[in-house]
Amino acid sequence: MSFHAVDQRLPLVRQAAFGLQHVLIMYTGCITVPLVFGAAVGLDKSTVALLISADLLIAGIITIIQSLGVGKLAGARLPIVCGATFAGLTPMILIAKEYGLQAVYGSMLAGGLVGLALAVPFARLIRFFPPLVTGVVLTVVGISLIGVAAGLIVGNDPTADGFADPGNIMLAGVVVLVAIAFLCLGRGIWTQLGVLLALVIGTLVAIPMGLIDLGGVSGSPWFGITAPFHFGAPEFPITAVVAMSIVMAVVFAESTASMLALGEITGKPLTKGDLARGLVGDALSGVLGGIFNAFVDTIFTQNVGAVATTRVHSRYVTATSGAILIVLGLIPKMGTVVAALPAPVVGGVGIILFSTVAVVGMNTLRKVDLSDRINTTIVAVSVGIGLLPEFAEGMFEHFNSSAQILLGSGITLAAISAFSLNLLFNHTRIGAAARAASAPVIAADPVPPTSEEPHVAARA
C-alpha cells in the first residue's frame, strides 16, 4: 500500500535528525516572545525562565497535535511546527500594564475559547483564499522575515558596541555558503540535512570567535514547569478579551496561508475539515497558554520554508520536533544550551529559509492570470501595503492597542488587502463590470462591397 509523502515514517535516526533541524531553526524565534514580554513587564529572571519553559512545552504539544491530529477534532495532519506568535506580544504587554498578569492569561484563555467557536466558520472561507491571496501573503511573509534574519546578524540596536560587527557578518556569510554547498551540490540525506549541517559548522566556527556563551547553563534547573495559573486566578476584562480575540483572528489568517502553502509544497491540498482542525489547534494554544502561563502559537513560516527547502514532507518528522520541544520545556538546562546558538549563525540560515518562503509565494502567483489588470493591481497593492510596516517601523504607534494589533503586522495587512480586494473584484458584479468595460471592442464583420461602393473594402 502506497502512502503520501506526508504520511510516511522515516528511519528513527533520520527522523530525529530532521526533527532536531526544525527545532534549531525555530527555537530563537520561539523563546524571543517570552524574553521580550518578561523584560517589558518587569519580570525577574526566574519568572522569565518559567515562561520560556511553559512556552516550549505548549509549542511542543500543539506541534504534535497539528502533525498527528486528534481524531476528527484537531490537527491539520501536515508537517507543521508551532511556536509563540509576535501578533499577541504588544496587546499582552498593554494588558499587563493596565490590568495585571491575571488579566493577560484570563483574556488569552477567553480568546482561545472564542477561536474554538470560530474555527469551523472560518474554514468555510477557504474558497476565498485562492492562489491570488495565498501567493501575496507568502511573498510578504518571506520578504518581511528577511528583516528578522538581518537583525540576528547585524543586531537591532545601532548604538550597541557589537552592532554590524564585520566578524558576525562574515560568519553569517560562511553559514550561507555552507548551506548552498550542501543544498545544491549534496546528494540524498546530505542535501536534506544541509540546513542542520550549516548550523553545526557555523557554531563550530563561532567558538574561537567567542560567540558561544554557556554561562547560563549551570544556573538553569534540570526540571521545571509552571503550575497552572501561576500568577493567580484568571481575570477577564472586556477590553482585554476583545483584544486577544482579535489576536486569535489574526493568527487564523496567518495560519490559513501557511497551511495552504504546505498543501502546495507537499502536494496534499487541504479540505475544509483539515483547515478547521488546524485552526482548532491554534485555538487550543490559546486555551492551554492561558492555563499554563504560555503564549498563543502560530505555524512558524521559517519551518514552512524548511519543508520546501529540504523536501522532507513527513509529518512524523515535525511530530518528533514537538517531542523535542516538550523535553526542552521540561528540562530548562537543555533549552539553555540550545539558546546559546550564535545569532549570526541562525540569521545566516534564516536568509535562505525566509527567502524560500517568498519564492514559494511567487511560484503560487504563477498560477494567477497576471495579464488581467485587476489581478495585477490586487497583487501590487496588497504586497505594497503588506510591506509598509516593515519599511516604516512604528507608523501605527499612535493608534489604539486594538488597531495596532491589526495594522502593526505587515502579514495581516497583506492578508486583509488581498482577501478584500479579491472578494470585491473576483466575487461580485463590480469586477465583472470592470472587466467588461475594459474589454476590447470587436468590430462587426465588414459589409461586402457593392457596385455602388467600390472603395469600401479598401478603406476597411
XYZ file of C-alpha atoms in Angstrom:
460
model
C 0.000 0.000 0.000
C 1.466 3.379 -1.012
C 1.416 6.373 1.298
C 1.527 10.061 0.577
C 4.920 11.573 1.485
C 3.219 13.472 4.301
C 2.180 10.189 5.943
C 5.418 8.247 5.540
C 7.606 7.381 8.518
C 11.362 7.680 8.205
C 14.057 5.583 9.905
C 14.365 6.670 13.534
C 17.804 8.297 13.272
C 16.887 10.314 10.173
C 13.546 11.297 11.678
C 15.288 12.522 14.840
C 17.888 14.478 12.833
C 15.272 16.215 10.693
C 13.146 16.894 13.779
C 16.107 18.493 15.560
C 16.813 20.581 12.469
C 13.299 22.065 12.663
C 13.744 22.866 16.369
C 17.068 24.631 15.853
C 15.520 26.699 13.065
C 12.600 27.975 15.139
C 13.991 27.967 18.682
C 15.270 31.543 18.795
C 12.020 32.956 17.433
C 10.000 30.880 19.882
C 11.792 31.998 23.053
C 12.088 35.631 21.927
C 8.417 36.284 22.738
C 8.653 35.373 26.459
C 12.016 37.162 26.724
C 10.600 40.410 25.307
C 7.358 40.101 27.272
C 9.195 39.469 30.548
C 11.506 42.434 30.032
C 8.623 44.748 29.078
C 6.540 43.989 32.185
C 9.483 43.833 34.596
C 9.582 40.124 35.494
C 12.648 38.680 37.255
C 14.913 36.129 35.554
C 13.479 33.102 37.343
C 9.942 34.015 36.299
C 11.016 34.607 32.702
C 12.701 31.183 32.758
C 9.386 29.637 33.828
C 7.607 31.426 30.978
C 10.159 30.068 28.495
C 9.647 26.526 29.807
C 5.867 26.891 29.529
C 6.235 28.414 26.060
C 8.300 25.461 24.784
C 6.033 22.901 26.452
C 2.836 24.256 24.860
C 4.572 24.759 21.496
C 5.602 21.094 21.581
C 2.109 19.892 22.466
C 0.455 21.969 19.721
C 3.096 20.874 17.179
C 2.297 17.222 17.910
C -1.449 17.891 17.702
C -1.046 19.666 14.338
C 1.243 16.956 12.961
C -0.519 13.794 14.145
C -4.064 15.045 14.751
C -6.543 14.194 17.478
C -9.264 12.157 15.765
C -11.666 14.413 13.902
C -11.302 17.172 16.463
C -7.956 18.905 15.995
C -4.789 18.972 13.905
C -4.216 19.562 10.188
C -2.022 16.422 9.885
C 0.669 18.278 7.952
C 4.389 18.841 8.657
C 3.751 21.774 10.968
C 5.913 23.307 13.699
C 4.246 25.827 16.010
C 5.606 28.469 18.343
C 4.714 31.699 20.117
C 3.432 34.401 17.790
C 4.544 38.030 17.872
C 0.968 39.034 16.963
C -0.054 38.776 20.612
C 3.015 40.430 22.131
C 2.001 44.108 22.037
C -1.555 43.581 23.354
C -0.258 41.264 26.114
C 2.172 43.944 27.280
C -0.555 46.608 27.218
C -2.975 44.350 29.103
C -0.327 43.503 31.730
C 0.383 47.178 32.383
C -3.304 48.114 32.500
C -4.893 45.143 34.268
C -2.122 42.820 35.504
C -0.854 39.363 34.586
C -4.020 37.624 35.746
C -5.905 39.529 33.044
C -3.253 38.648 30.433
C -3.779 34.922 30.849
C -7.507 35.177 31.509
C -8.038 37.073 28.239
C -5.766 34.610 26.397
C -7.874 31.723 27.692
C -11.067 33.516 26.626
C -9.579 34.318 23.205
C -8.752 30.642 22.752
C -12.344 29.671 23.524
C -13.578 32.256 21.006
C -11.186 30.717 18.486
C -12.611 27.242 19.085
C -16.070 28.602 18.286
C -14.876 30.368 15.103
C -12.644 27.622 13.651
C -15.295 25.865 11.555
C -16.972 29.049 10.212
C -13.548 30.491 9.337
C -12.587 27.297 7.485
C -15.624 27.675 5.235
C -13.946 30.742 3.738
C -11.263 28.573 2.103
C -12.638 29.223 -1.399
C -11.874 32.907 -0.835
C -8.165 32.070 -0.373
C -7.148 31.227 -3.968
C -3.527 31.396 -5.190
C -4.009 35.144 -5.712
C -4.414 35.641 -1.946
C -2.085 32.973 -0.574
C 0.654 33.895 -3.045
C 0.575 37.528 -1.914
C 0.628 36.602 1.779
C 3.508 34.140 1.426
C 5.551 36.602 -0.637
C 5.101 39.281 2.026
C 5.836 36.798 4.822
C 9.124 35.772 3.231
C 10.293 39.287 2.401
C 9.331 40.733 5.785
C 11.104 37.947 7.684
C 14.391 38.771 5.965
C 14.496 41.758 8.325
C 14.402 39.326 11.256
C 17.384 37.454 9.803
C 19.228 40.757 9.318
C 18.574 41.683 12.959
C 20.107 38.406 14.121
C 23.222 39.011 12.017
C 23.748 42.752 12.427
C 21.862 43.480 15.655
C 18.845 45.657 16.359
C 20.453 48.460 18.376
C 22.648 50.798 16.274
C 24.119 52.256 19.490
C 25.389 48.891 20.765
C 29.131 48.173 20.605
C 28.760 44.993 18.545
C 26.289 46.423 16.036
C 27.160 45.494 12.408
C 30.304 43.693 13.548
C 32.194 42.567 10.385
C 33.036 39.247 12.050
C 29.354 38.470 12.602
C 28.521 39.363 9.013
C 31.336 37.164 7.714
C 30.177 34.295 9.946
C 26.671 34.562 8.507
C 28.210 34.554 5.028
C 30.087 31.340 5.827
C 26.844 29.739 7.010
C 25.082 30.750 3.785
C 27.909 29.348 1.652
C 27.944 26.048 3.569
C 24.177 25.741 3.226
C 24.380 26.444 -0.519
C 27.103 23.813 -0.903
C 25.016 21.103 0.735
C 21.661 22.143 -0.766
C 22.944 22.488 -4.329
C 25.863 20.055 -4.517
C 24.927 17.446 -1.930
C 23.171 14.163 -2.608
C 20.390 12.396 -0.734
C 20.366 12.936 3.016
C 23.270 15.416 2.806
C 21.051 17.774 0.834
C 18.127 17.300 3.193
C 20.275 17.958 6.270
C 22.009 20.925 4.647
C 20.414 23.460 6.991
C 21.333 21.487 10.125
C 24.901 20.974 8.906
C 25.238 24.696 8.188
C 24.073 25.417 11.751
C 26.572 22.950 13.233
C 29.543 24.119 11.128
C 28.683 27.774 11.764
C 28.546 27.120 15.511
C 31.958 25.411 15.417
C 33.407 28.401 13.555
C 31.859 30.723 16.177
C 33.635 29.013 19.118
C 37.077 30.602 18.595
C 35.323 33.906 17.874
C 33.971 33.913 21.432
C 30.337 33.968 20.352
C 29.221 30.946 22.391
C 28.019 31.857 25.892
C 27.157 28.877 28.095
C 27.259 30.918 31.277
C 23.561 30.460 31.988
C 23.626 26.664 31.714
C 24.990 25.977 35.198
C 22.340 28.151 36.800
C 19.439 26.514 34.943
C 17.454 23.810 36.775
C 17.260 20.265 35.421
C 13.483 20.127 35.700
C 10.869 22.844 35.693
C 7.265 23.512 34.747
C 4.927 26.330 35.679
C 1.888 25.436 37.718
C -1.500 26.229 36.165
C -2.480 29.864 36.744
C 0.916 30.630 38.287
C 0.033 34.321 38.656
C -3.339 33.715 40.307
C -6.950 33.178 39.305
C -7.622 34.453 35.745
C -9.439 37.738 35.215
C -11.480 38.725 32.171
C -11.675 42.486 31.481
C -13.863 43.022 28.419
C -11.316 45.166 26.570
C -8.581 42.596 27.136
C -10.791 39.721 25.995
C -11.734 41.587 22.795
C -8.065 42.365 22.104
C -6.971 38.726 22.498
C -9.923 37.552 20.399
C -8.696 39.847 17.618
C -5.228 38.307 18.050
C -6.756 34.874 17.522
C -8.440 36.031 14.303
C -5.107 37.406 13.077
C -3.405 34.103 13.897
C -6.153 32.276 11.969
C -5.445 34.389 8.878
C -1.686 33.756 9.093
C -2.095 30.020 9.742
C -4.581 29.630 6.891
C -1.992 30.977 4.451
C 0.708 28.722 5.926
C -1.456 25.589 5.781
C -2.475 26.275 2.188
C 1.207 26.790 1.354
C 2.104 23.459 2.945
C -0.639 21.852 0.883
C 1.006 23.314 -2.236
C 4.529 22.303 -1.155
C 3.663 18.734 -0.173
C 1.128 18.132 -2.948
C -1.624 17.373 -0.451
C -4.372 20.017 -0.835
C -6.379 20.874 2.269
C -10.065 20.174 2.693
C -12.309 22.430 4.752
C -12.148 19.815 7.504
C -8.345 19.814 7.500
C -8.262 23.589 7.720
C -10.848 23.677 10.512
C -8.899 21.127 12.572
C -5.721 23.137 12.008
C -7.422 26.288 13.294
C -8.699 24.360 16.302
C -5.039 23.589 17.046
C -4.270 27.324 17.049
C -7.211 27.996 19.361
C -6.099 25.236 21.740
C -2.762 27.020 22.109
C -4.676 29.998 23.497
C -6.605 27.824 25.943
C -3.528 25.890 27.116
C -1.388 29.029 27.089
C -3.890 30.798 29.308
C -3.889 27.921 31.776
C -0.138 27.220 31.834
C 1.151 30.803 31.505
C 2.451 30.427 27.947
C 1.594 32.210 24.682
C -0.672 31.904 21.651
C 1.025 29.764 18.998
C 1.043 30.017 15.235
C 2.584 27.975 12.410
C 6.199 29.069 12.053
C 6.822 30.153 8.465
C 10.568 29.510 8.734
C 9.700 25.840 9.181
C 7.380 26.015 6.165
C 10.462 27.252 4.327
C 12.464 24.315 5.713
C 9.889 21.831 4.397
C 10.164 23.431 0.959
C 13.966 23.604 1.052
C 14.699 20.081 2.346
C 11.727 18.413 0.587
C 11.196 16.240 3.663
C 7.401 16.244 3.891
C 6.750 13.684 6.642
C 4.510 14.931 9.444
C 6.174 12.406 11.751
C 9.350 14.480 11.489
C 7.600 17.570 12.876
C 5.880 15.417 15.497
C 9.404 14.480 16.602
C 10.179 18.207 16.725
C 7.201 18.594 19.050
C 8.553 15.881 21.335
C 11.945 17.615 21.434
C 10.273 20.916 22.326
C 8.411 19.236 25.198
C 11.690 17.811 26.532
C 13.323 21.249 26.269
C 10.351 22.738 28.106
C 10.589 20.217 30.928
C 14.413 20.376 31.181
C 15.389 24.065 31.150
C 19.131 23.251 31.227
C 18.889 21.658 27.758
C 16.890 24.604 26.495
C 19.620 26.962 27.686
C 22.222 25.033 25.673
C 20.134 25.321 22.500
C 19.583 29.025 23.201
C 23.356 29.516 23.093
C 23.397 29.132 19.290
C 25.092 32.314 17.964
C 22.585 34.764 16.499
C 24.599 35.340 13.274
C 24.548 31.580 12.596
C 20.769 31.412 12.991
C 20.426 34.589 10.915
C 22.528 33.144 8.094
C 20.274 30.108 7.867
C 17.249 32.386 8.156
C 18.224 34.274 4.993
C 17.791 31.088 2.953
C 14.689 29.799 4.731
C 12.795 33.091 4.732
C 13.643 33.775 1.107
C 12.404 30.291 0.244
C 9.009 31.212 1.691
C 8.937 34.263 -0.603
C 9.850 32.071 -3.581
C 7.009 29.687 -2.707
C 4.693 32.713 -2.752
C 5.987 33.828 -6.148
C 5.568 30.324 -7.510
C 1.998 30.314 -6.223
C 1.332 33.606 -8.029
C 2.390 31.949 -11.304
C -0.985 30.193 -11.214
C -2.736 33.556 -11.358
C -3.600 35.285 -14.635
C -1.420 38.358 -14.171
C -2.193 39.545 -17.680
C -5.503 40.592 -16.131
C -5.030 44.209 -14.990
C -7.333 43.752 -11.989
C -5.408 40.751 -10.662
C -2.132 42.608 -11.211
C -3.477 45.598 -9.290
C -4.622 43.392 -6.400
C -1.165 41.808 -6.129
C 0.703 45.115 -6.409
C -1.447 46.964 -3.875
C -1.529 44.093 -1.364
C 2.234 43.483 -1.471
C 2.909 47.204 -1.152
C 0.561 47.641 1.806
C 1.902 44.489 3.445
C 5.490 45.709 3.305
C 4.723 49.225 4.594
C 5.174 48.403 8.325
C 8.498 46.708 7.531
C 9.923 49.845 5.900
C 8.250 52.374 8.221
C 8.593 50.915 11.694
C 6.284 52.495 14.251
C 3.938 54.059 11.688
C 0.891 52.952 13.701
C 2.239 53.585 17.212
C -0.233 56.441 17.837
C -3.250 54.217 17.115
C -5.052 52.479 19.965
C -3.959 48.982 21.018
C -6.713 47.139 19.129
C -5.855 48.958 15.902
C -2.143 48.268 16.411
C -2.866 44.537 16.573
C -4.384 44.630 13.096
C -2.229 47.288 11.467
C 1.163 46.587 13.015
C 1.679 43.290 11.199
C 2.514 43.508 7.500
C 1.413 39.899 7.105
C -2.019 40.758 8.448
C -2.300 43.860 6.258
C -1.344 41.850 3.180
C -3.876 39.141 4.036
C -6.693 41.626 4.660
C -5.901 43.623 1.497
C -5.600 40.620 -0.813
C -8.652 38.901 0.683
C -10.851 42.019 0.497
C -9.800 43.084 -2.995
C -10.131 39.545 -4.349
C -13.593 39.306 -2.804
C -14.617 42.651 -4.288
C -13.274 42.199 -7.820
C -13.478 38.436 -8.334
C -16.654 37.509 -6.468
C -19.030 40.400 -7.141
C -20.599 42.107 -10.136
C -18.213 45.028 -9.687
C -15.291 43.003 -11.012
C -17.341 41.614 -13.887
C -18.475 45.117 -14.817
C -14.906 46.458 -14.613
C -13.599 43.744 -16.903
C -16.464 44.203 -19.348
C -15.843 47.941 -19.504
C -12.164 47.424 -20.326
C -12.648 44.572 -22.796
C -11.553 45.437 -26.376
C -14.384 46.230 -28.776
C -14.589 43.692 -31.612
C -15.539 45.304 -34.901
C -18.513 43.909 -36.775
C -17.938 41.915 -39.982
C -17.386 44.286 -42.912
C -20.256 44.699 -45.338
C -19.427 43.142 -48.719
C -18.781 45.869 -51.293
C -21.373 46.637 -53.916
C -21.089 48.155 -57.322
C -22.307 51.428 -55.859
C -19.475 51.399 -53.160
C -16.379 50.156 -54.995
C -13.853 51.528 -52.472
C -15.391 50.450 -49.101
C -13.375 47.239 -48.868
C -10.143 49.095 -49.473
C -10.897 51.580 -46.724
C -11.917 48.888 -44.153
